[in-house]
Amino acid sequence: MIRKAEINDVGRIIELLHQVNMVHHVIRPDLFKPHTTKYDKQELVVMLNDCSKPIFVYEDGDVLGYAFCQMTEVRDDKLLQDIKTLYIDDICVDETARGKHIGKALYEFVRDYARSAGCHNITLNVWKGNDAAIHFYTNMGMQVQKTTMETLL
């Protein structure tokens, strides 16, 4: 079952955030510190009360995955069209539950949520080297919108 995250889910979400961080740390140890999370308990509690940043969880007796989302809107911009976008900040499936189509269920739930909210598109970022995520999102029908480049000094 997929539902909005609740305060009782925070501890489990933090455990999953650790898994995501370690994936990023392994790929880019020059950027990501090990054994930490991008959000702490207090930040998550604030996010749970922010309707522009919904967090969805996949639960099957335990929280096995989540999707952090953020609604953004462009209005009256000089250059850009008026557009409403759902940005996926993070999707995680517990490493012990992968291969059971939980990620697909979360993505499809988020896609349907974005469609019902009147969004034009869904965006997200994937780090180079996270081949499993790139493959997953490509299979979900996503395509490259833009590319960020860097030079290490």
Short mmCIF file of C-alpha atoms in Angstrom, two decimals:
data_model
loop_
_atom_site.label_atom_id
_atom_site.label_comp_id
_atom_site.label_asym_id
_atom_site.label_seq_id
_atom_site.Cartn_x
_atom_site.Cartn_y
_atom_site.Cartn_z
CA MET A 1 0.00 0.00 0.00
CA ILE A 2 1.22 3.48 -0.85
CA ARG A 3 0.16 6.37 1.35
CA LYS A 4 1.32 9.76 2.60
CA ALA A 5 4.06 9.47 5.19
CA GLU A 6 3.16 10.01 8.83
CA ILE A 7 5.12 11.01 11.93
CA ASN A 8 5.42 7.34 12.96
CA ASP A 9 7.34 6.66 9.71
CA VAL A 10 10.16 9.11 10.43
CA GLY A 11 12.53 6.62 12.05
CA ARG A 12 12.20 4.16 9.18
CA ILE A 13 12.54 6.92 6.59
CA ILE A 14 15.82 7.97 8.22
CA GLU A 15 17.08 4.38 7.92
CA LEU A 16 16.26 4.43 4.21
CA LEU A 17 17.86 7.88 3.81
CA HIS A 18 21.08 6.29 5.12
CA GLN A 19 20.90 3.67 2.36
CA VAL A 20 20.47 6.35 -0.31
CA ASN A 21 23.33 8.39 1.09
CA MET A 22 25.67 5.41 0.99
CA VAL A 23 24.83 4.79 -2.67
CA HIS A 24 25.80 8.40 -3.38
CA HIS A 25 28.89 8.21 -1.15
CA VAL A 26 30.17 5.13 -2.99
CA ILE A 27 29.67 6.86 -6.36
CA ARG A 28 31.02 10.29 -5.30
CA PRO A 29 32.99 10.13 -2.01
CA ASP A 30 34.48 13.51 -2.92
CA LEU A 31 31.00 15.05 -2.50
CA PHE A 32 29.00 12.83 -0.12
CA LYS A 33 29.96 12.12 3.47
CA PRO A 34 29.37 8.55 4.70
CA HIS A 35 26.90 7.53 7.41
CA THR A 36 24.64 10.57 7.36
CA THR A 37 21.33 11.67 5.85
CA LYS A 38 20.15 14.62 3.82
CA TYR A 39 17.33 15.30 6.33
CA ASP A 40 17.13 14.84 10.08
CA LYS A 41 14.10 14.05 12.22
CA GLN A 42 13.16 17.71 12.77
CA GLU A 43 13.38 18.53 9.07
CA LEU A 44 11.24 15.51 8.21
CA VAL A 45 8.56 16.54 10.71
CA VAL A 46 8.40 19.99 9.08
CA MET A 47 8.21 18.41 5.62
CA LEU A 48 5.34 16.15 6.68
CA ASN A 49 3.30 19.29 7.33
CA ASP A 50 4.22 20.99 4.02
CA CYS A 51 1.65 20.14 1.33
CA SER A 52 4.04 21.38 -1.38
CA LYS A 53 6.54 18.64 -0.38
CA PRO A 54 4.57 15.40 -0.10
CA ILE A 55 6.34 12.27 1.04
CA PHE A 56 4.80 8.95 0.06
CA VAL A 57 5.70 5.57 1.56
CA TYR A 58 5.23 2.02 0.39
CA GLU A 59 4.13 -0.07 3.34
CA ASP A 60 3.77 -3.83 3.60
CA GLY A 61 3.88 -4.38 7.35
CA ASP A 62 6.95 -2.13 7.36
CA VAL A 63 7.91 0.90 5.29
CA LEU A 64 9.87 -0.60 2.39
CA GLY A 65 10.28 2.52 0.29
CA TYR A 66 9.53 6.19 -0.06
CA ALA A 67 9.23 9.00 -2.59
CA PHE A 68 10.06 12.58 -1.60
CA CYS A 69 8.33 15.04 -3.92
CA GLN A 70 8.23 18.79 -4.37
CA MET A 71 5.74 20.85 -6.33
CA THR A 72 7.19 23.80 -8.21
CA GLU A 73 5.46 26.33 -10.37
CA VAL A 74 6.64 28.91 -12.87
CA ARG A 75 4.29 31.86 -13.32
CA ASP A 76 4.70 35.02 -15.38
CA ASP A 77 8.38 34.35 -16.10
CA LYS A 78 10.02 36.47 -18.79
CA LEU A 79 11.46 33.42 -20.53
CA LEU A 80 9.66 30.29 -19.38
CA GLN A 81 6.11 29.13 -19.99
CA ASP A 82 3.75 28.92 -17.02
CA ILE A 83 4.23 25.37 -15.82
CA LYS A 84 3.63 23.19 -12.80
CA THR A 85 6.22 20.48 -12.17
CA LEU A 86 6.50 17.67 -9.67
CA TYR A 87 10.16 17.21 -8.77
CA ILE A 88 11.11 13.84 -7.30
CA ASP A 89 13.71 14.71 -4.72
CA ASP A 90 14.35 11.10 -3.80
CA ILE A 91 12.98 7.60 -4.31
CA CYS A 92 14.31 4.74 -2.23
CA VAL A 93 13.43 1.07 -1.93
CA ASP A 94 14.98 -0.83 0.95
CA GLU A 95 17.95 -2.80 -0.35
CA THR A 96 16.41 -6.02 1.00
CA ALA A 97 13.16 -5.44 -0.93
CA ARG A 98 14.52 -4.52 -4.36
CA GLY A 99 13.33 -6.47 -7.39
CA LYS A 100 9.74 -6.65 -6.10
CA HIS A 101 8.46 -3.73 -8.23
CA ILE A 102 8.12 -1.40 -5.23
CA GLY A 103 10.03 1.34 -7.03
CA LYS A 104 7.76 1.00 -10.04
CA ALA A 105 4.67 1.18 -7.81
CA LEU A 106 6.01 4.32 -6.09
CA TYR A 107 6.91 5.96 -9.39
CA GLU A 108 3.50 5.20 -10.92
CA PHE A 109 1.75 6.50 -7.79
CA VAL A 110 3.76 9.73 -7.97
CA ARG A 111 3.07 10.02 -11.71
CA ASP A 112 -0.67 9.66 -11.12
CA TYR A 113 -0.50 12.15 -8.23
CA ALA A 114 1.30 14.68 -10.45
CA ARG A 115 -1.22 14.17 -13.25
CA SER A 116 -4.16 14.70 -10.86
CA ALA A 117 -2.47 17.85 -9.47
CA GLY A 118 -2.32 19.33 -12.98
CA CYS A 119 1.43 19.01 -13.46
CA HIS A 120 2.95 19.34 -16.91
CA ASN A 121 5.91 17.08 -16.09
CA ILE A 122 7.95 15.20 -13.53
CA THR A 123 11.64 15.91 -13.09
CA LEU A 124 14.45 14.45 -11.00
CA ASN A 125 18.23 14.27 -10.85
CA VAL A 126 20.35 11.13 -11.10
CA TRP A 127 24.08 11.03 -10.38
CA LYS A 128 26.33 9.73 -13.14
CA GLY A 129 27.45 6.28 -12.07
CA ASN A 130 24.08 5.37 -10.54
CA ASP A 131 23.41 3.05 -13.45
CA ALA A 132 20.63 1.13 -11.70
CA ALA A 133 18.66 4.35 -11.14
CA ILE A 134 19.26 5.56 -14.69
CA HIS A 135 18.07 2.22 -16.05
CA PHE A 136 15.02 2.25 -13.76
CA TYR A 137 13.93 5.77 -14.70
CA THR A 138 14.49 5.11 -18.40
CA ASN A 139 12.24 2.04 -18.09
CA MET A 140 9.63 4.26 -16.44
CA GLY A 141 9.61 6.39 -19.61
CA MET A 142 11.76 9.26 -18.42
CA GLN A 143 14.27 10.90 -20.74
CA VAL A 144 17.12 13.36 -20.32
CA GLN A 145 15.88 16.94 -20.02
CA LYS A 146 19.22 18.65 -19.35
CA THR A 147 22.73 17.71 -18.30
CA THR A 148 24.86 19.22 -15.55
CA MET A 149 28.59 19.15 -16.25
CA GLU A 150 31.65 19.72 -14.09
CA THR A 151 35.42 20.01 -14.13
CA LEU A 152 37.27 18.75 -11.07
CA LEU A 153 40.09 21.03 -9.99
#
